[in-house]
CSV table of C-alpha atoms in Angstrom, one decimal:
chain,number,residue,atom,x,y,z
A,25,MET,CA,25.1,-65.3,-48.2
A,26,ALA,CA,24.4,-63.6,-51.5
A,27,LYS,CA,20.8,-63.0,-50.4
A,28,SER,CA,21.8,-61.3,-47.1
A,29,LEU,CA,24.3,-59.1,-49.0
A,30,ILE,CA,21.5,-58.0,-51.3
A,31,THR,CA,19.2,-57.5,-48.4
A,32,ARG,CA,21.8,-55.4,-46.6
A,33,ARG,CA,22.4,-53.3,-49.7
A,34,ARG,CA,18.6,-52.7,-50.1
A,35,THR,CA,18.3,-51.7,-46.4
A,36,THR,CA,21.3,-49.4,-46.8
A,37,VAL,CA,19.9,-47.9,-50.0
A,38,LEU,CA,16.5,-47.4,-48.3
A,39,ALA,CA,18.0,-45.8,-45.3
A,40,VAL,CA,20.1,-43.4,-47.4
A,41,ALA,CA,17.0,-42.6,-49.5
A,42,ALA,CA,14.9,-42.0,-46.4
A,43,ALA,CA,17.6,-39.8,-44.9
A,44,ALA,CA,17.9,-37.8,-48.2
A,45,LEU,CA,14.1,-37.2,-48.1
A,46,ALA,CA,14.0,-36.3,-44.4
A,47,LEU,CA,17.0,-33.9,-44.5
A,48,PRO,CA,15.2,-31.1,-46.4
A,49,LEU,CA,12.2,-31.5,-44.2
A,50,ALA,CA,14.3,-31.3,-41.1
A,51,ALA,CA,16.1,-28.2,-42.4
A,52,ALA,CA,12.8,-26.5,-43.3
A,53,ALA,CA,11.2,-27.1,-39.9
A,54,PRO,CA,13.2,-24.5,-37.9
A,55,ALA,CA,12.7,-22.0,-40.7
A,56,ALA,CA,9.0,-22.6,-40.7
A,57,ALA,CA,8.9,-22.4,-36.9
A,58,ALA,CA,10.8,-19.1,-37.0
A,59,ALA,CA,8.4,-17.7,-39.6
A,60,ALA,CA,5.3,-18.7,-37.8
A,61,PRO,CA,3.9,-16.0,-35.6
A,62,ALA,CA,4.2,-16.5,-31.8
A,63,PRO,CA,1.0,-17.5,-30.2
A,64,GLN,CA,-0.9,-14.6,-28.5
A,65,SER,CA,-0.9,-14.8,-24.7
A,66,ALA,CA,-4.3,-14.8,-23.2
A,67,VAL,CA,-3.0,-13.1,-20.1
A,68,ALA,CA,-3.2,-9.3,-20.1
A,69,VAL,CA,0.0,-7.5,-18.9
A,70,ALA,CA,-0.7,-5.0,-16.2
A,71,PRO,CA,0.9,-1.6,-16.6
A,72,SER,CA,4.0,-1.1,-14.5
A,73,ALA,CA,3.8,0.8,-11.3
A,74,GLU,CA,5.9,3.6,-12.9
A,75,SER,CA,3.7,4.0,-15.9
A,76,ALA,CA,0.6,4.1,-13.6
A,77,SER,CA,2.1,6.7,-11.4
A,78,GLU,CA,3.3,8.7,-14.5
A,79,GLN,CA,-0.3,8.6,-15.8
A,80,PHE,CA,-1.5,9.7,-12.4
A,81,VAL,CA,0.7,12.8,-12.4
A,82,LEU,CA,-0.1,13.6,-16.0
A,83,ASP,CA,-3.8,13.2,-15.4
A,84,PHE,CA,-3.6,15.5,-12.4
A,85,TYR,CA,-1.9,18.3,-14.2
A,86,ASN,CA,-4.2,18.0,-17.3
A,87,GLU,CA,-7.3,18.0,-15.1
A,88,TYR,CA,-5.9,20.8,-12.9
A,89,ALA,CA,-5.1,23.0,-16.0
A,90,GLU,CA,-8.7,22.4,-17.3
A,91,ALA,CA,-10.1,23.6,-13.9
A,92,ILE,CA,-7.9,26.7,-14.1
A,93,ARG,CA,-9.1,27.4,-17.7
A,94,THR,CA,-12.8,27.0,-16.8
A,95,GLY,CA,-12.4,28.9,-13.5
A,96,ASP,CA,-13.7,25.8,-11.6
A,97,GLN,CA,-12.4,26.5,-8.1
A,98,SER,CA,-14.3,23.5,-6.6
A,99,ALA,CA,-12.6,21.1,-9.1
A,100,LYS,CA,-9.2,22.6,-8.2
A,101,ASN,CA,-9.9,22.1,-4.5
A,102,GLU,CA,-11.1,18.5,-5.1
A,103,LEU,CA,-8.0,17.7,-7.1
A,104,ARG,CA,-5.8,19.1,-4.4
A,105,ALA,CA,-7.6,17.2,-1.7
A,106,THR,CA,-7.6,13.8,-3.5
A,107,ARG,CA,-4.4,13.8,-5.4
A,108,LEU,CA,-1.9,15.6,-3.1
A,109,THR,CA,-0.5,14.6,0.3
A,110,GLN,CA,-1.1,17.0,3.2
A,111,GLY,CA,2.6,17.9,3.0
A,112,ALA,CA,2.3,18.9,-0.7
A,113,ARG,CA,-0.8,20.9,0.1
A,114,ASP,CA,1.0,22.7,2.9
A,115,GLN,CA,4.0,23.4,0.6
A,116,ILE,CA,1.7,24.8,-2.1
A,117,ALA,CA,-0.2,27.0,0.4
A,118,ALA,CA,3.1,28.4,1.7
A,119,TYR,CA,4.1,29.3,-1.9
A,120,GLU,CA,0.8,30.9,-2.6
A,121,ALA,CA,1.0,32.9,0.6
A,122,ALA,CA,4.4,34.2,-0.4
A,123,ASN,CA,3.4,34.8,-4.0
A,124,PRO,CA,-0.1,36.4,-4.1
A,125,GLY,CA,-2.0,35.8,-7.3
A,126,LEU,CA,0.1,32.8,-8.3
A,127,ASP,CA,-1.2,29.2,-8.2
A,128,GLY,CA,1.3,27.0,-6.4
A,129,VAL,CA,0.5,23.9,-8.4
A,130,VAL,CA,1.6,25.5,-11.7
A,131,PHE,CA,3.7,28.4,-10.3
A,132,ALA,CA,1.7,30.8,-12.5
A,133,ASP,CA,-1.5,32.8,-12.8
A,134,ARG,CA,-2.8,30.9,-15.8
A,135,ALA,CA,-3.3,27.5,-17.1
A,136,PRO,CA,-0.7,25.8,-19.3
A,137,VAL,CA,-1.9,24.9,-22.8
A,138,SER,CA,-0.2,21.5,-22.6
A,139,VAL,CA,1.6,19.3,-20.1
A,140,THR,CA,4.2,16.7,-20.8
A,141,ILE,CA,6.4,14.4,-18.7
A,142,GLU,CA,10.1,14.8,-19.7
A,143,GLY,CA,11.7,12.1,-17.5
A,144,ALA,CA,11.6,10.2,-14.3
A,145,GLU,CA,14.0,9.2,-11.5
A,146,GLY,CA,13.2,7.1,-8.4
A,147,THR,CA,14.5,7.6,-4.9
A,148,ALA,CA,13.5,6.0,-1.6
A,149,GLY,CA,9.7,5.7,-1.9
A,150,THR,CA,9.3,8.5,-4.4
A,151,ILE,CA,9.4,8.7,-8.2
A,152,TRP,CA,10.4,12.2,-9.3
A,153,TYR,CA,8.9,13.3,-12.6
A,154,GLN,CA,10.0,16.2,-14.7
A,155,VAL,CA,6.8,17.9,-15.8
A,156,PHE,CA,7.0,20.5,-18.5
A,157,LEU,CA,4.2,23.1,-18.6
A,158,ASN,CA,3.9,24.7,-22.0
A,159,TRP,CA,2.4,28.2,-21.8
A,160,GLY,CA,1.6,28.5,-25.6
A,161,ASP,CA,3.8,31.5,-26.2
A,162,GLY,CA,7.0,29.7,-26.7
A,163,SER,CA,7.8,29.6,-23.0
A,164,GLY,CA,7.5,26.9,-20.4
A,165,THR,CA,8.1,25.9,-16.9
A,166,LEU,CA,9.9,22.7,-15.8
A,167,LEU,CA,8.7,21.2,-12.5
A,168,ASP,CA,10.0,18.3,-10.3
A,169,VAL,CA,6.9,16.5,-9.2
A,170,GLY,CA,7.3,13.7,-6.6
A,171,TYR,CA,4.9,10.8,-6.5
A,172,SER,CA,4.8,8.7,-3.3
A,173,ASN,CA,4.9,5.0,-3.9
A,174,VAL,CA,3.7,4.5,-0.3
A,175,GLU,CA,0.7,6.9,-0.3
A,176,HIS,CA,0.1,6.8,-4.1
A,177,LEU,CA,-0.3,10.5,-4.2
A,178,ILE,CA,1.8,13.5,-5.3
A,179,ASN,CA,3.9,14.4,-2.3
A,180,ASN,CA,6.1,17.3,-3.6
A,181,VAL,CA,5.9,20.0,-6.3
A,182,ARG,CA,8.9,22.3,-7.0
A,183,ILE,CA,10.0,24.5,-9.8
A,184,VAL,CA,13.3,23.6,-11.5
A,185,HIS,CA,15.6,26.7,-11.6
């Protein structure tokens, strides 16, 4: 009996000692895991549809402004033909007929020095972007530009009053 009591005490002492050694390691594991950088994903994340359409609108206006600056009428015509719906082209033509000398894409007779997108709001099939045209003299024009999620083209351009 004395022998089994000693064996039980040794087993208990060893178990307590093992637990005492394991406790700091167990406590350090979550901290080490939290400090370790997350593994990089091998899958590329595609841009969202909204950011792609925003870039489409921004690229259109920057390229169109460059065509105005360089006097490249064929580039302007190509941009209108490939980036605007027929409805938007008709709307712009009507504005230009009523306002001789003004370009219906920028509502002016000159090119903006810079173009920025100020915000976006979506409605049934269209994302509306607020596009700010900076004229370089402290003035600017704010436009609402509609992008069709169906046709993947600009479907409306209107000046914000």
